[in-house]
XYZ file of C-alpha atoms in Angstrom:
403
model
C 8.587 -34.948 -5.958
C 5.398 -34.777 -4.013
C 2.401 -37.235 -4.049
C -0.669 -35.805 -5.599
C -3.677 -37.186 -7.008
C -2.851 -40.832 -6.280
C 0.630 -40.779 -8.008
C 4.325 -39.446 -7.031
C 4.766 -36.246 -9.568
C 7.506 -33.708 -10.347
C 6.850 -31.049 -8.258
C 8.093 -27.597 -7.291
C 7.952 -25.893 -3.987
C 6.246 -22.535 -4.469
C 7.171 -21.172 -0.701
C 4.010 -19.889 0.948
C 1.800 -20.665 -2.104
C 2.631 -24.220 -1.664
C 3.568 -26.799 -4.367
C 2.950 -26.555 -8.071
C 2.780 -30.286 -9.492
C 3.591 -31.463 -12.840
C 3.036 -34.897 -14.508
C 3.322 -38.200 -12.593
C 6.520 -39.902 -12.297
C 7.213 -42.547 -14.877
C 9.933 -45.393 -14.059
C 12.779 -46.177 -15.195
C 12.548 -43.204 -17.857
C 14.686 -40.039 -18.288
C 12.973 -37.079 -17.754
C 13.732 -33.386 -18.473
C 13.022 -31.103 -15.685
C 13.398 -27.077 -16.164
C 12.440 -24.313 -13.093
C 11.915 -20.829 -13.999
C 11.654 -18.713 -10.592
C 11.051 -14.968 -11.287
C 11.178 -13.381 -8.062
C 10.409 -9.502 -8.884
C 6.830 -11.058 -10.114
C 6.454 -14.066 -7.522
C 6.021 -16.333 -10.358
C 7.435 -20.156 -11.385
C 7.245 -22.251 -14.272
C 8.119 -25.561 -13.967
C 8.191 -27.763 -17.423
C 8.166 -31.642 -17.385
C 9.422 -32.813 -20.965
C 7.005 -31.048 -23.254
C 4.252 -29.906 -20.798
C 4.517 -26.307 -19.013
C 3.017 -25.909 -15.172
C 2.575 -22.531 -14.089
C 1.680 -20.637 -10.613
C 2.590 -18.012 -8.294
C 5.746 -18.552 -5.907
C 7.190 -16.583 -3.317
C 10.426 -17.777 -0.914
C 9.735 -17.659 2.657
C 12.273 -15.122 4.076
C 12.963 -17.839 6.916
C 14.498 -20.128 4.339
C 15.712 -18.535 1.273
C 17.411 -21.401 -0.446
C 17.238 -23.391 -3.366
C 17.102 -27.745 -2.512
C 17.132 -29.973 -5.468
C 15.701 -33.248 -4.583
C 14.380 -35.597 -2.840
C 13.906 -39.091 -5.217
C 15.156 -42.247 -5.740
C 16.726 -42.180 -9.204
C 19.770 -40.559 -11.281
C 20.375 -36.711 -12.369
C 22.566 -35.668 -15.113
C 23.542 -32.480 -16.373
C 22.406 -29.924 -13.922
C 22.814 -26.527 -15.132
C 21.758 -23.348 -12.881
C 21.154 -19.931 -14.843
C 21.306 -16.509 -13.218
C 18.423 -15.572 -15.788
C 14.941 -16.830 -16.828
C 15.523 -18.833 -19.922
C 13.190 -18.211 -22.777
C 10.773 -21.087 -24.100
C 13.164 -21.489 -27.248
C 16.252 -21.714 -25.072
C 14.664 -24.508 -23.247
C 13.462 -26.160 -26.358
C 17.004 -26.222 -27.324
C 18.087 -27.720 -24.265
C 15.511 -30.358 -24.312
C 15.891 -31.111 -27.714
C 12.093 -31.394 -28.600
C 9.103 -28.885 -28.911
C 7.578 -27.677 -25.564
C 4.062 -27.541 -26.708
C 1.619 -28.955 -24.182
C 0.176 -25.466 -21.958
C 2.713 -23.125 -23.540
C -0.139 -20.521 -23.146
C 1.058 -20.355 -19.540
C 4.799 -20.031 -19.997
C 4.713 -16.343 -20.027
C 5.087 -14.374 -17.282
C 3.358 -10.797 -17.423
C 5.760 -7.828 -15.769
C 3.739 -7.285 -12.865
C 6.667 -5.358 -10.911
C 7.138 -2.572 -12.623
C 5.310 -0.001 -10.310
C 7.835 -0.962 -7.996
C 10.787 0.639 -9.888
C 8.437 3.716 -10.676
C 7.899 3.789 -6.768
C 11.684 3.495 -6.036
C 11.854 6.301 -8.527
C 9.408 8.802 -6.877
C 11.217 7.751 -3.505
C 14.480 8.975 -4.693
C 14.438 11.238 -7.879
C 17.276 12.027 -9.936
C 19.380 14.734 -8.590
C 22.044 16.506 -10.768
C 24.828 18.636 -10.090
C 24.189 22.350 -10.107
C 20.727 22.178 -8.462
C 19.951 23.736 -4.941
C 18.451 22.933 -2.062
C 17.853 24.754 1.257
C 17.811 22.851 4.594
C 14.266 22.324 5.989
C 15.406 21.146 9.488
C 17.141 21.880 12.326
C 20.409 19.812 11.288
C 21.645 18.413 8.011
C 24.387 15.682 8.861
C 26.966 15.584 6.141
C 29.652 12.875 5.944
C 33.275 12.847 5.368
C 32.440 10.259 2.665
C 30.356 7.847 0.758
C 28.548 5.628 3.630
C 30.835 7.222 6.649
C 29.488 7.300 9.862
C 31.668 9.976 10.591
C 29.964 13.713 10.873
C 32.106 16.208 8.695
C 29.359 19.360 8.849
C 25.919 20.257 10.234
C 24.037 22.618 7.968
C 21.501 24.096 9.687
C 17.739 25.583 8.420
C 18.128 27.879 5.594
C 21.788 27.126 4.626
C 21.646 26.440 0.825
C 23.094 23.646 -0.263
C 24.733 23.068 -3.729
C 24.862 19.493 -5.364
C 28.533 19.553 -6.806
C 28.342 15.718 -8.144
C 27.178 12.004 -7.847
C 29.318 10.188 -5.620
C 28.247 6.817 -6.629
C 25.420 4.434 -4.707
C 23.202 6.896 -4.445
C 25.289 9.479 -2.702
C 26.386 13.370 -3.895
C 29.174 15.700 -3.088
C 27.683 19.087 -1.519
C 28.670 22.273 -0.425
C 26.819 25.311 1.543
C 27.228 28.747 0.923
C 30.111 29.025 3.403
C 32.319 26.520 0.945
C 31.835 23.812 3.166
C 32.220 20.577 1.226
C 31.072 16.883 1.978
C 28.887 14.054 1.218
C 25.230 13.098 1.942
C 23.080 10.294 0.462
C 20.373 11.387 -2.084
C 17.401 10.119 0.073
C 18.532 12.168 2.914
C 18.814 15.025 1.269
C 15.510 14.955 -0.536
C 14.055 14.244 2.810
C 15.662 17.028 4.657
C 15.705 19.988 2.454
C 13.803 21.626 -0.502
C 14.342 22.689 -4.055
C 14.959 26.028 -4.230
C 11.503 28.103 -5.375
C 9.544 25.820 -3.266
C 7.914 26.741 -0.097
C 9.523 25.326 3.616
C 5.593 25.086 5.182
C 4.834 22.953 2.493
C 7.750 20.930 1.949
C 7.088 20.327 5.941
C 3.582 19.726 5.905
C 4.106 17.017 2.912
C 6.576 15.498 4.877
C 4.483 15.077 8.101
C 2.030 13.426 6.007
C 4.393 10.919 4.820
C 5.331 10.212 7.890
C 2.031 9.888 9.881
C 1.744 6.388 9.856
C 5.298 5.606 11.155
C 3.721 4.235 14.907
C 7.312 4.471 16.400
C 7.323 8.327 16.785
C 5.257 9.727 19.777
C 3.760 12.896 18.059
C 2.094 10.520 15.731
C 0.387 8.728 18.390
C -0.555 12.556 20.014
C -2.139 13.312 16.535
C -3.734 10.166 16.286
C -5.400 11.087 19.387
C -6.549 13.985 18.470
C -8.085 13.352 15.395
C -9.909 10.311 17.424
C -10.975 13.577 19.525
C -12.269 15.334 16.404
C -14.209 12.994 14.846
C -16.040 12.495 18.160
C -17.008 15.498 18.287
C -18.295 15.615 14.514
C -20.423 12.510 15.125
C -21.907 14.078 18.152
C -22.953 17.137 16.714
C -23.365 16.178 12.927
C -27.050 17.354 12.853
C -26.070 21.310 14.257
C -23.657 20.924 11.669
C -25.637 20.029 8.653
C -28.007 22.644 9.848
C -25.129 25.269 9.644
C -24.487 24.234 6.279
C -27.721 24.218 5.060
C -28.191 28.296 6.645
C -25.065 29.120 5.279
C -26.363 27.569 1.470
C -29.689 29.267 1.986
C -31.592 26.336 1.781
C -34.821 26.535 3.276
C -37.841 24.749 4.012
C -40.478 27.195 2.351
C -40.637 29.222 -0.472
C -42.725 32.055 -0.890
C -44.998 32.616 -3.919
C -47.878 34.569 -5.044
C -47.834 38.434 -4.832
C -46.304 40.629 -1.738
C -49.450 41.880 -1.023
C -51.217 38.571 -0.676
C -48.253 36.963 1.259
C -49.147 33.524 0.592
C -46.570 31.049 1.528
C -47.010 27.233 0.416
C -44.600 24.316 1.860
C -41.523 23.399 -0.664
C -42.562 20.476 -2.816
C -40.837 16.908 -1.347
C -37.913 15.801 -3.786
C -37.181 11.965 -3.791
C -33.655 12.827 -2.203
C -35.217 14.124 0.787
C -36.225 10.837 1.841
C -32.941 9.931 2.111
C -30.530 12.786 3.123
C -29.426 13.858 5.376
C -28.649 10.407 6.687
C -29.835 9.870 10.497
C -28.754 6.540 10.856
C -25.709 5.177 11.706
C -23.943 7.803 13.205
C -20.690 6.772 11.593
C -22.167 7.198 8.041
C -20.265 10.461 7.449
C -16.997 8.610 8.007
C -17.718 5.590 6.385
C -15.425 5.467 3.381
C -12.855 6.266 5.396
C -13.778 3.544 7.692
C -14.170 0.905 4.730
C -10.545 2.086 2.895
C -9.021 1.454 6.505
C -9.884 -1.952 7.086
C -9.239 -2.493 3.051
C -5.952 -1.710 3.919
C -5.753 -3.541 7.209
C -7.338 -6.645 6.008
C -5.430 -7.042 2.633
C -2.015 -6.093 4.619
C -2.948 -9.026 6.552
C -3.962 -11.352 3.933
C -1.425 -10.511 0.968
C 0.614 -7.613 1.282
C 2.727 -7.950 -1.759
C -0.915 -7.990 -4.058
C -2.655 -5.486 -1.771
C 0.534 -3.181 -3.011
C 0.311 -4.047 -6.539
C -3.349 -3.646 -6.261
C -3.279 0.056 -5.029
C -0.403 0.943 -7.202
C -1.480 -0.250 -10.688
C -4.153 -2.957 -10.552
C -7.005 -0.680 -9.223
C -9.303 0.021 -12.164
C -13.019 0.640 -12.909
C -12.953 -2.285 -15.484
C -10.957 -5.079 -14.054
C -7.928 -6.503 -15.812
C -5.062 -8.817 -14.635
C -7.135 -10.102 -11.552
C -5.721 -13.182 -11.045
C -6.558 -14.369 -7.149
C -9.657 -13.539 -4.708
C -7.681 -10.830 -3.153
C -8.094 -8.948 -6.128
C -11.617 -9.316 -6.510
C -12.435 -8.471 -2.534
C -10.223 -5.233 -3.045
C -11.943 -4.358 -6.344
C -15.427 -4.823 -4.745
C -14.399 -2.500 -1.504
C -13.148 0.285 -4.095
C -16.540 0.120 -5.495
C -18.484 0.515 -1.982
C -15.951 3.533 -1.093
C -16.401 5.393 -4.612
C -20.554 4.761 -4.289
C -20.457 6.132 -0.539
C -18.375 8.992 -1.363
C -20.743 9.605 -4.674
C -23.991 9.297 -2.234
C -21.913 11.856 0.302
C -21.267 14.230 -2.254
C -24.984 14.112 -3.331
C -26.117 14.531 0.150
C -24.012 17.662 0.811
C -25.367 19.370 -2.704
C -28.899 18.332 -2.035
C -29.099 19.834 1.381
C -26.289 22.475 1.351
C -26.732 23.505 -2.535
C -23.409 23.944 -4.525
C -21.270 25.938 -2.817
C -21.786 24.882 0.418
C -22.231 21.733 0.035
C -18.862 21.539 -1.685
C -17.630 23.146 1.499
C -19.277 20.332 3.532
C -17.727 17.673 1.454
C -14.490 19.094 1.799
C -14.849 18.664 5.447
C -16.309 15.125 5.251
C -13.239 14.330 2.960
C -10.433 15.544 5.881
C -12.728 13.632 8.420
C -12.798 10.687 6.121
C -8.864 11.051 6.395
C -8.627 11.429 9.730
C -10.941 7.978 10.355
C -8.122 5.861 7.744
C -5.093 7.072 10.543
C -7.485 6.615 13.589
C -8.526 3.270 12.462
C -4.848 2.307 11.747
C -3.613 3.400 14.784
C -6.774 1.515 17.147
C -5.965 -1.570 15.488
C -2.077 -1.217 15.985
C -2.983 -0.121 19.817
C -5.646 -3.620 20.080
C -3.160 -5.971 18.728
C -0.453 -3.960 21.354
C -3.111 -4.402 24.495
C -3.499 -8.216 23.315
C 0.148 -8.779 22.790
C 0.890 -6.998 26.366
C -1.773 -9.140 28.135
C -0.223 -12.650 26.329
C 2.932 -11.430 27.667
C 1.666 -10.988 31.336
C -0.293 -13.888 31.478
C 2.935 -15.789 30.561
C 5.039 -13.517 32.986
C 2.457 -14.685 35.696
C 2.357 -18.465 35.012
C 6.015 -18.859 35.241
C 6.431 -16.500 38.240
C 3.821 -19.007 40.062
C 5.420 -22.129 38.803
C 9.081 -20.890 40.179
C 7.035 -19.906 43.372
C 5.684 -23.935 43.737
């Protein structure tokens, strides 16, 4: 129970989301209490007698336990189920209809995208399929989950899947008849299907690992991207002029006969007032900056809802939005779309159709670089601040010991 709005109320802890408050506790009366917790969808339902009280709920990682209490009174018929009961099952336990706020009882499945992501990360591998090792070493174990290395398949070796070995593991062999075991995820991450291209496989793998900040090479690429962005921003006007010349766009056009040689200035159009944009300097990479800030801010604010939005919730017409973060992410998404449309209009206007599309492709690549750079800059700033705090703490500790 918890004191709320002037009275002690039946309540359920919602972890990081606070407390779900129910109806007031009535003295000397038996009360039917039921609690449903749906971990994948991060929802809880508290039923007090015939009333439903719902809300979001997430267990704290530091305290993944269930505590029943605390109140002064008696408890009878405590039951714990390993599944969420239906409303009809709860009514059967209660012995009466549950008919107040029943529209809040249903829990919408908002976790299906996670199962889809898992399926994409670990696609089904069937017996008879063949792969080619894409890196220097492909470690083959002597049994499922074993730490012992039985074989090392080298780059170019052909790996044939002999069959499933359980728990996402496979029995495989190479062209020399050497057999062993490897996890399906390791095989897919380090080898590519026959008929595919090695260079494409390694490039997509590199892209997938670009945000792994524990890899030194990724920091080098982040520094390289920063340099390329600085050059592009500094020389954006010469770049614009080059694309204009490439597209054959001129400021004047000839009219009249050749003999007369009359030249008249091209009539200004409304887009000339706005494009190309001269200020601010970072205009051409603004979509990437906004997108990076959107990801960073969302990950700090609410990682679970940010993940849901980008995998399932993002759409032009908002549906299923229940929290403030959904509307903030949706608004920023619209801003990014408008910025990309503006950059597209600018490219086509100043450089013409095909040269404009070429300029747009360049800007999209620069914006992807901007996303990476913003992430690494943010992490770098956090590391510097954390390092400074540690330095100050160590300095004060050292001075204290000397005194």
